Short mmCIF file of C-alpha atoms in Angstrom, two decimals:
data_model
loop_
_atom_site.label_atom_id
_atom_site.label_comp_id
_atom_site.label_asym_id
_atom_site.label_seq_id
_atom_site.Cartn_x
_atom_site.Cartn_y
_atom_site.Cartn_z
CA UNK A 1177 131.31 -42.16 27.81
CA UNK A 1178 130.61 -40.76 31.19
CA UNK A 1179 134.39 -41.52 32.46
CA UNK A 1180 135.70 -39.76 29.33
CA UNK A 1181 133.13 -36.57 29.55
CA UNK A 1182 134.65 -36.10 33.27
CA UNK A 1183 137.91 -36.33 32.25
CA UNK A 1184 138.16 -33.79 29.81
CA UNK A 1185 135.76 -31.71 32.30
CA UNK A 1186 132.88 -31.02 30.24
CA UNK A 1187 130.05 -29.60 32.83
CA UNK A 1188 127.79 -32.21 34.99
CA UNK A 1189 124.81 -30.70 32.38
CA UNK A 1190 126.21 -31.40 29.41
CA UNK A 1191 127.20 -34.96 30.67
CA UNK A 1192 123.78 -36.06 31.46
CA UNK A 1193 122.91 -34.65 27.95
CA UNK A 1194 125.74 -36.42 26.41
CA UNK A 1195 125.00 -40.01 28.00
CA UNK A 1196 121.15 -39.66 27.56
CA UNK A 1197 121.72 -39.32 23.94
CA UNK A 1198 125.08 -42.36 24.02
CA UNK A 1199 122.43 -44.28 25.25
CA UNK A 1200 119.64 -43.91 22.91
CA UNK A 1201 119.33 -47.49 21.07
CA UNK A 1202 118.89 -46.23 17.61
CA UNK A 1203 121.82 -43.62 18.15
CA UNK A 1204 124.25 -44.96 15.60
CA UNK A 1205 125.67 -43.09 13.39
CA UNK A 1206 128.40 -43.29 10.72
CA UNK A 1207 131.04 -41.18 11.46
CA UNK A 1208 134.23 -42.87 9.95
CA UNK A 1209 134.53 -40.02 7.33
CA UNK A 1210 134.81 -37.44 10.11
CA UNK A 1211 137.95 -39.09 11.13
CA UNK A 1212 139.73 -38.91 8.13
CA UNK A 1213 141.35 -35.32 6.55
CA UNK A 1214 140.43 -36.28 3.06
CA UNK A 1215 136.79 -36.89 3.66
CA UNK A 1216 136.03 -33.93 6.96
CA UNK A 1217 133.32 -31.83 4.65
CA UNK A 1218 131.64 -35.09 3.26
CA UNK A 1219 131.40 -36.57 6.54
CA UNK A 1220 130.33 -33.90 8.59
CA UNK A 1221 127.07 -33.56 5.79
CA UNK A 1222 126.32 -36.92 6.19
CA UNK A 1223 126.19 -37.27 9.73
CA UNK A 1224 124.13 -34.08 9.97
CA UNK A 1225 121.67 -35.73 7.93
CA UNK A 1226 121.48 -38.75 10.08
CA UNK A 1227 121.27 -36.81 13.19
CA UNK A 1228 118.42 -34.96 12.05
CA UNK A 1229 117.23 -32.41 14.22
CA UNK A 1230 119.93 -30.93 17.08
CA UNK A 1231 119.32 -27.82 18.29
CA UNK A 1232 121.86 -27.40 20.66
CA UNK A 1233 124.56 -29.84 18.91
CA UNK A 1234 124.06 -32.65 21.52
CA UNK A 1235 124.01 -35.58 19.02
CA UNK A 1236 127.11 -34.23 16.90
CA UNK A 1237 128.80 -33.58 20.25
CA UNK A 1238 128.16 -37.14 21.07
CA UNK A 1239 128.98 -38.70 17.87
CA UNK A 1240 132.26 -36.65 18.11
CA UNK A 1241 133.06 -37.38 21.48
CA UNK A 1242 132.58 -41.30 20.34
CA UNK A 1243 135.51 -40.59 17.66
CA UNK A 1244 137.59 -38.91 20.65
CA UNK A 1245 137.71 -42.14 22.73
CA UNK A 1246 138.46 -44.47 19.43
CA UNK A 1247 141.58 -41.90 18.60
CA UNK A 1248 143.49 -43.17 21.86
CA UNK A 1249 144.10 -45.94 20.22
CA UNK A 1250 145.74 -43.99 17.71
CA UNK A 1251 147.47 -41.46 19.81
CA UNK A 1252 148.73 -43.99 21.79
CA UNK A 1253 149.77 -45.79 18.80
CA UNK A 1254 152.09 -42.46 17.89
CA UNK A 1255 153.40 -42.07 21.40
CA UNK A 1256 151.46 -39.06 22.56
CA UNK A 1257 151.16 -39.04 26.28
CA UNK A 1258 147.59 -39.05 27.64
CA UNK A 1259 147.79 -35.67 29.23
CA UNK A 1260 148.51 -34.62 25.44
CA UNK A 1261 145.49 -36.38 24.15
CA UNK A 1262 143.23 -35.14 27.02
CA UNK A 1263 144.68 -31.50 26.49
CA UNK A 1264 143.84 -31.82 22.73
CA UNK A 1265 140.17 -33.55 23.61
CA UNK A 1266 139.29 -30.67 25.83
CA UNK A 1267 138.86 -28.10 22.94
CA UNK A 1268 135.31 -30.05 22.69
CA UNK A 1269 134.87 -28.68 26.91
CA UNK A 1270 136.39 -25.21 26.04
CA UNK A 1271 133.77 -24.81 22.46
CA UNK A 1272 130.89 -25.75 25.05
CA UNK A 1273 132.01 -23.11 27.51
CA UNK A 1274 132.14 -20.57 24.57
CA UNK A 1275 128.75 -21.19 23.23
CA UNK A 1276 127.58 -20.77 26.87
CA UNK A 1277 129.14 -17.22 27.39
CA UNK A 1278 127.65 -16.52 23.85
CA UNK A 1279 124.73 -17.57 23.85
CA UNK A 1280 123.55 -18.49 27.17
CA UNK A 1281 123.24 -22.11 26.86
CA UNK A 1282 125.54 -24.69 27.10
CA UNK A 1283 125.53 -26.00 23.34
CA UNK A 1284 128.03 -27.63 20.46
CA UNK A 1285 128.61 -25.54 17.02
CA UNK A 1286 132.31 -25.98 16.48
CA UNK A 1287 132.40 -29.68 14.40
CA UNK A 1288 133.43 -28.01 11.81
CA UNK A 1289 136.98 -27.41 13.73
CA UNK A 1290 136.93 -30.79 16.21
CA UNK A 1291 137.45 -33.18 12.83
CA UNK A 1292 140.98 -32.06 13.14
CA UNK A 1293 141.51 -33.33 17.10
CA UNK A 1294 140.15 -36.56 16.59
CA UNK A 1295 141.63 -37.65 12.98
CA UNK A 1296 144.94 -37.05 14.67
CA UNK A 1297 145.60 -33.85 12.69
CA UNK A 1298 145.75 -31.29 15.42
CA UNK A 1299 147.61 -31.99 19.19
CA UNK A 1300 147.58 -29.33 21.96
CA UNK A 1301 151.08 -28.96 23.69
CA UNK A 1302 151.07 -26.78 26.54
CA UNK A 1303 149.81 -23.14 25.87
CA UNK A 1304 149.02 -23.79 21.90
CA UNK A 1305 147.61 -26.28 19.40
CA UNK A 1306 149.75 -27.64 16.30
CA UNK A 1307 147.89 -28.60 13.27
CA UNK A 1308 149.62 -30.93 10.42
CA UNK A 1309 149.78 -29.78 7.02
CA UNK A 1310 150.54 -28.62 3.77
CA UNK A 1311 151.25 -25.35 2.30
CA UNK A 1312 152.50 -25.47 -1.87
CA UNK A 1313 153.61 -29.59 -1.79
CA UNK A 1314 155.58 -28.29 1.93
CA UNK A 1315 154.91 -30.00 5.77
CA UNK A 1316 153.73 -27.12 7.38
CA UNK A 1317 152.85 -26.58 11.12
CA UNK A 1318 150.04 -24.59 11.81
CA UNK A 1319 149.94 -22.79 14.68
CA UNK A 1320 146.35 -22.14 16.28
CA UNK A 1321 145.81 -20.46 19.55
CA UNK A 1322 143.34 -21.74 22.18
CA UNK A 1323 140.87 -19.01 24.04
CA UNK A 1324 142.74 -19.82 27.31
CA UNK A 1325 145.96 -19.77 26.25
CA UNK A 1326 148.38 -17.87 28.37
CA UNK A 1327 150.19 -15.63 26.05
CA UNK A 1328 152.98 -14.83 28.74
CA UNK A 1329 156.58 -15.38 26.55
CA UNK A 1330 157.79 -18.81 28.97
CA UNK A 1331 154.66 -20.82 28.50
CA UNK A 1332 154.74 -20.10 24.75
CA UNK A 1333 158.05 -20.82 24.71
CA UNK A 1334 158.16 -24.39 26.42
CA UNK A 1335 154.79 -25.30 24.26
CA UNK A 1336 157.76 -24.52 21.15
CA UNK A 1337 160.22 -26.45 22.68
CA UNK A 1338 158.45 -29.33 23.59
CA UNK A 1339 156.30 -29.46 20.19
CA UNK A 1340 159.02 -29.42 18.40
CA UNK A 1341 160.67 -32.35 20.42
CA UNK A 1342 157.33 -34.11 19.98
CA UNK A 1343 156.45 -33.61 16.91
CA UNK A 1344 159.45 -34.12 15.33
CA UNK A 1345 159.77 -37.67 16.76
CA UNK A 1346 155.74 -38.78 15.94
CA UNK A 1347 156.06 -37.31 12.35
CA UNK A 1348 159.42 -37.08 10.83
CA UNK A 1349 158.20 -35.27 7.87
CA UNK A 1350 157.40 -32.14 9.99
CA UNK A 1351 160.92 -31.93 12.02
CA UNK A 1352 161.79 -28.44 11.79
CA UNK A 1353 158.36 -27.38 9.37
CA UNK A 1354 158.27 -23.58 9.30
CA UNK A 1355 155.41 -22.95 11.41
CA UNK A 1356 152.40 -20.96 10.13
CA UNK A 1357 149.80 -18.67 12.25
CA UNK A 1358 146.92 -16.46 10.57
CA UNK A 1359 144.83 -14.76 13.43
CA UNK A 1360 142.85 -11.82 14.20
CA UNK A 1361 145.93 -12.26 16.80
CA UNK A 1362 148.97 -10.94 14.35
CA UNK A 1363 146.23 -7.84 12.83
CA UNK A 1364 148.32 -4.99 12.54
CA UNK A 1365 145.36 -3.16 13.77
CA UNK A 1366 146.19 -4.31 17.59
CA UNK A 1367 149.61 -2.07 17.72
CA UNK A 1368 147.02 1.15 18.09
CA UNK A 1369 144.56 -0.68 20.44
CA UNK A 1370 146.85 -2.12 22.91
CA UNK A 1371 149.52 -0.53 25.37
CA UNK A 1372 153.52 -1.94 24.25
CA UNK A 1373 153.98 -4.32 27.16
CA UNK A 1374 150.40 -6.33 26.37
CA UNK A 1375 151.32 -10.02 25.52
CA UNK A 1376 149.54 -9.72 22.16
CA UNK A 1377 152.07 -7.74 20.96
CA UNK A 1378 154.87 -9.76 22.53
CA UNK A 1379 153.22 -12.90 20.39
CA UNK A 1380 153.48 -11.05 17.32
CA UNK A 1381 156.83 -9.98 17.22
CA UNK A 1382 157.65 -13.72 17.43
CA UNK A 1383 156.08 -13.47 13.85
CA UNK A 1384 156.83 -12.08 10.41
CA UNK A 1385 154.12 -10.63 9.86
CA UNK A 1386 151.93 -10.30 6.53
CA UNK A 1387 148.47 -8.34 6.50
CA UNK A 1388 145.54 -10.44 5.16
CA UNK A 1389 143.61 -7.65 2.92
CA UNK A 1390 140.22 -8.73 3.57
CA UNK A 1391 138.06 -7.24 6.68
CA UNK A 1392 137.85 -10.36 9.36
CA UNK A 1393 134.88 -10.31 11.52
CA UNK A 1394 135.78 -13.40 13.81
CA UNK A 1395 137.17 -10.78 15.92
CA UNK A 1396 134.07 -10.00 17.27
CA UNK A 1397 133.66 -13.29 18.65
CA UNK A 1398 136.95 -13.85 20.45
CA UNK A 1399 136.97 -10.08 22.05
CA UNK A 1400 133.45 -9.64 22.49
CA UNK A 1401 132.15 -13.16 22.49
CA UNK A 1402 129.11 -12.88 19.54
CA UNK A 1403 129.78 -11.48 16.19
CA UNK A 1404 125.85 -10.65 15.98
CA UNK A 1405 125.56 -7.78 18.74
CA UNK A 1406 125.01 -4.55 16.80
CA UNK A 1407 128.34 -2.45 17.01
CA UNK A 1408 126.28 0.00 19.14
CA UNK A 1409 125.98 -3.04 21.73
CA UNK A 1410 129.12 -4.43 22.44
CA UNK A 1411 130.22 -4.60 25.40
CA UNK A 1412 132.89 -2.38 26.89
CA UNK A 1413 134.09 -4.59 29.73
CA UNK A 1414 137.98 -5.13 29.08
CA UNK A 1415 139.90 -1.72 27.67
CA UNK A 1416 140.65 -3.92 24.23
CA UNK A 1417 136.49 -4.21 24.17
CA UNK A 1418 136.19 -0.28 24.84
CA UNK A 1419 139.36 0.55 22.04
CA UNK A 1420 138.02 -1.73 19.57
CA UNK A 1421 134.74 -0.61 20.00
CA UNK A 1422 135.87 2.66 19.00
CA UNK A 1423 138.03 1.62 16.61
CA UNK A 1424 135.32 -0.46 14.58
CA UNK A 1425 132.63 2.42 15.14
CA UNK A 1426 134.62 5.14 13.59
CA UNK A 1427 134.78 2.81 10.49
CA UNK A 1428 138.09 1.36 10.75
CA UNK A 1429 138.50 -1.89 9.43
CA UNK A 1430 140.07 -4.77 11.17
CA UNK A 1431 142.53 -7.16 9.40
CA UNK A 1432 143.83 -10.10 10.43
CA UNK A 1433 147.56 -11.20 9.68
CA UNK A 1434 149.26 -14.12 8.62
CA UNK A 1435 152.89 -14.87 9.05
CA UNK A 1436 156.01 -17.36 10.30
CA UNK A 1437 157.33 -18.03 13.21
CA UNK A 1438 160.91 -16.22 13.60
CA UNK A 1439 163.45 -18.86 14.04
CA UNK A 1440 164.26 -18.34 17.39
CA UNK A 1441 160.87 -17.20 18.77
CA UNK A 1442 158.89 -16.75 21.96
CA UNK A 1443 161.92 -14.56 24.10
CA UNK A 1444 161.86 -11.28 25.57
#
């Protein structure tokens, strides 16, 4: 467990938290239902209940973690490189970072998202993570967009590229899937609150682009890093921060979109 917490860099704290509670003799729980699709939500219930009390997420984190080193087998099975599987493990090192900057404490409140990593459902390759699955009876790829992604047009590109070489060769049924994205990301808000050369808006013109009519707060925690400071209190650190700020205080409303990927995508 140690070996594998170092290797997806998780922070020399939240190791020794990690293999204290790996090492626990009555730490054993059931958590074969978190690695399937069909059974994520009934799982991830039942292993809360077994963990009991977990303040900071330390026992999910490990149980999780657990399921990570099991999927090699499976990855390997497919033909994913490790650097593909250790790129797609770190999202658990990346949720711990965020919940630091957050909430000032290194801590684990994303299983609800990790189920998809290690039941083999969701791969990182290069700047951007593909997720497998179905829209209306259709293979779909779902696009999802990691906090330290670089959004400049060549690294989103050759993430395209080689997904699509990838992918296409572990799961046949997804060669040439349209390829899906909703994110506070493609809002059709961000055109007034960002300058015409930001790489935001060179992502979403890769896009067709539909507005989602329903007011999406998760923007609050990817620009300002807590959706429960009081609008009053946000921070004005970045000039997105200060326009959005604005923006959201003189009662606009901000609206994610939803759209496809263009077919030729990702150039200037």
């Amino acid at each position: 467990m140690e070996q594998f917490c170092r290797e997806i860099g998780l922070p020399e704290e939240v190791i020794r938290r990690i293999v204290e509670v790996n090492a626990a003799p009555n730490f054993n729980p059931d958590t074969g239902k978190l690695c399937r699709a069909e059974s994520w939500e009934e799982g991830l219930s039942e292993v809360k209940q077994m963990l009991g009390e977990d303040p900071l997420g330390d026992k999910m984190l490990c149980a999780q973690l657990r399921c990570a080193m099991k999927a090699w087998h499976t990855y390997e099975k497919l033909g994913f490189s490790r650097k593909i599987y250790v790129d797609t493990m770190r999202a658990f090192t990346r949720f711990v970072g965020e919940h630091l900057v957050s909430f000032g404490t290194y801590g684990f409140d994303r299983a609800f998202w990790t189920v998809r990593q290690i039941s083999c459902r969701l791969f990182r390759i290069g700047q951007l993570e593909y997720e497998l699955i179905h829209q209306d009876g259709r293979p779909v790829l779902a696009l999802h967009i990691p906090s330290d992604a670089d959004l400049s047009l060549p690294g989103l590109r050759e993430s395209y590229v080689q997904a699509r070489q990838i992918l296409g060769q572990v799961f046949p049924e997804w060669t040439n899937a349209p390829i899906y994205c909703r994110s506070w990301l493609l809002s059709q808000n961000l055109p007034q609150l960002l300058p015409e050369n930001s790489r935001i808006l060179g992502f979403q013109r890769s896009f067709r682009i539909t507005p989602v009519q329903e007011p999406n707060t998760s923007v609050l925690l990817w620009v300002f890093k807590n959706r429960e400071i009081p609008l009053p209190q946000l921070p004005e650190d970045t000039s997105l921060q200060r326009r959005l700020k604005a923006f959201l205080l003189s009662g606009g409303v901000f609206l994610e979109g939803e759209g496809y990927l263009i077919e030729d995508p990702f150039l200037s």
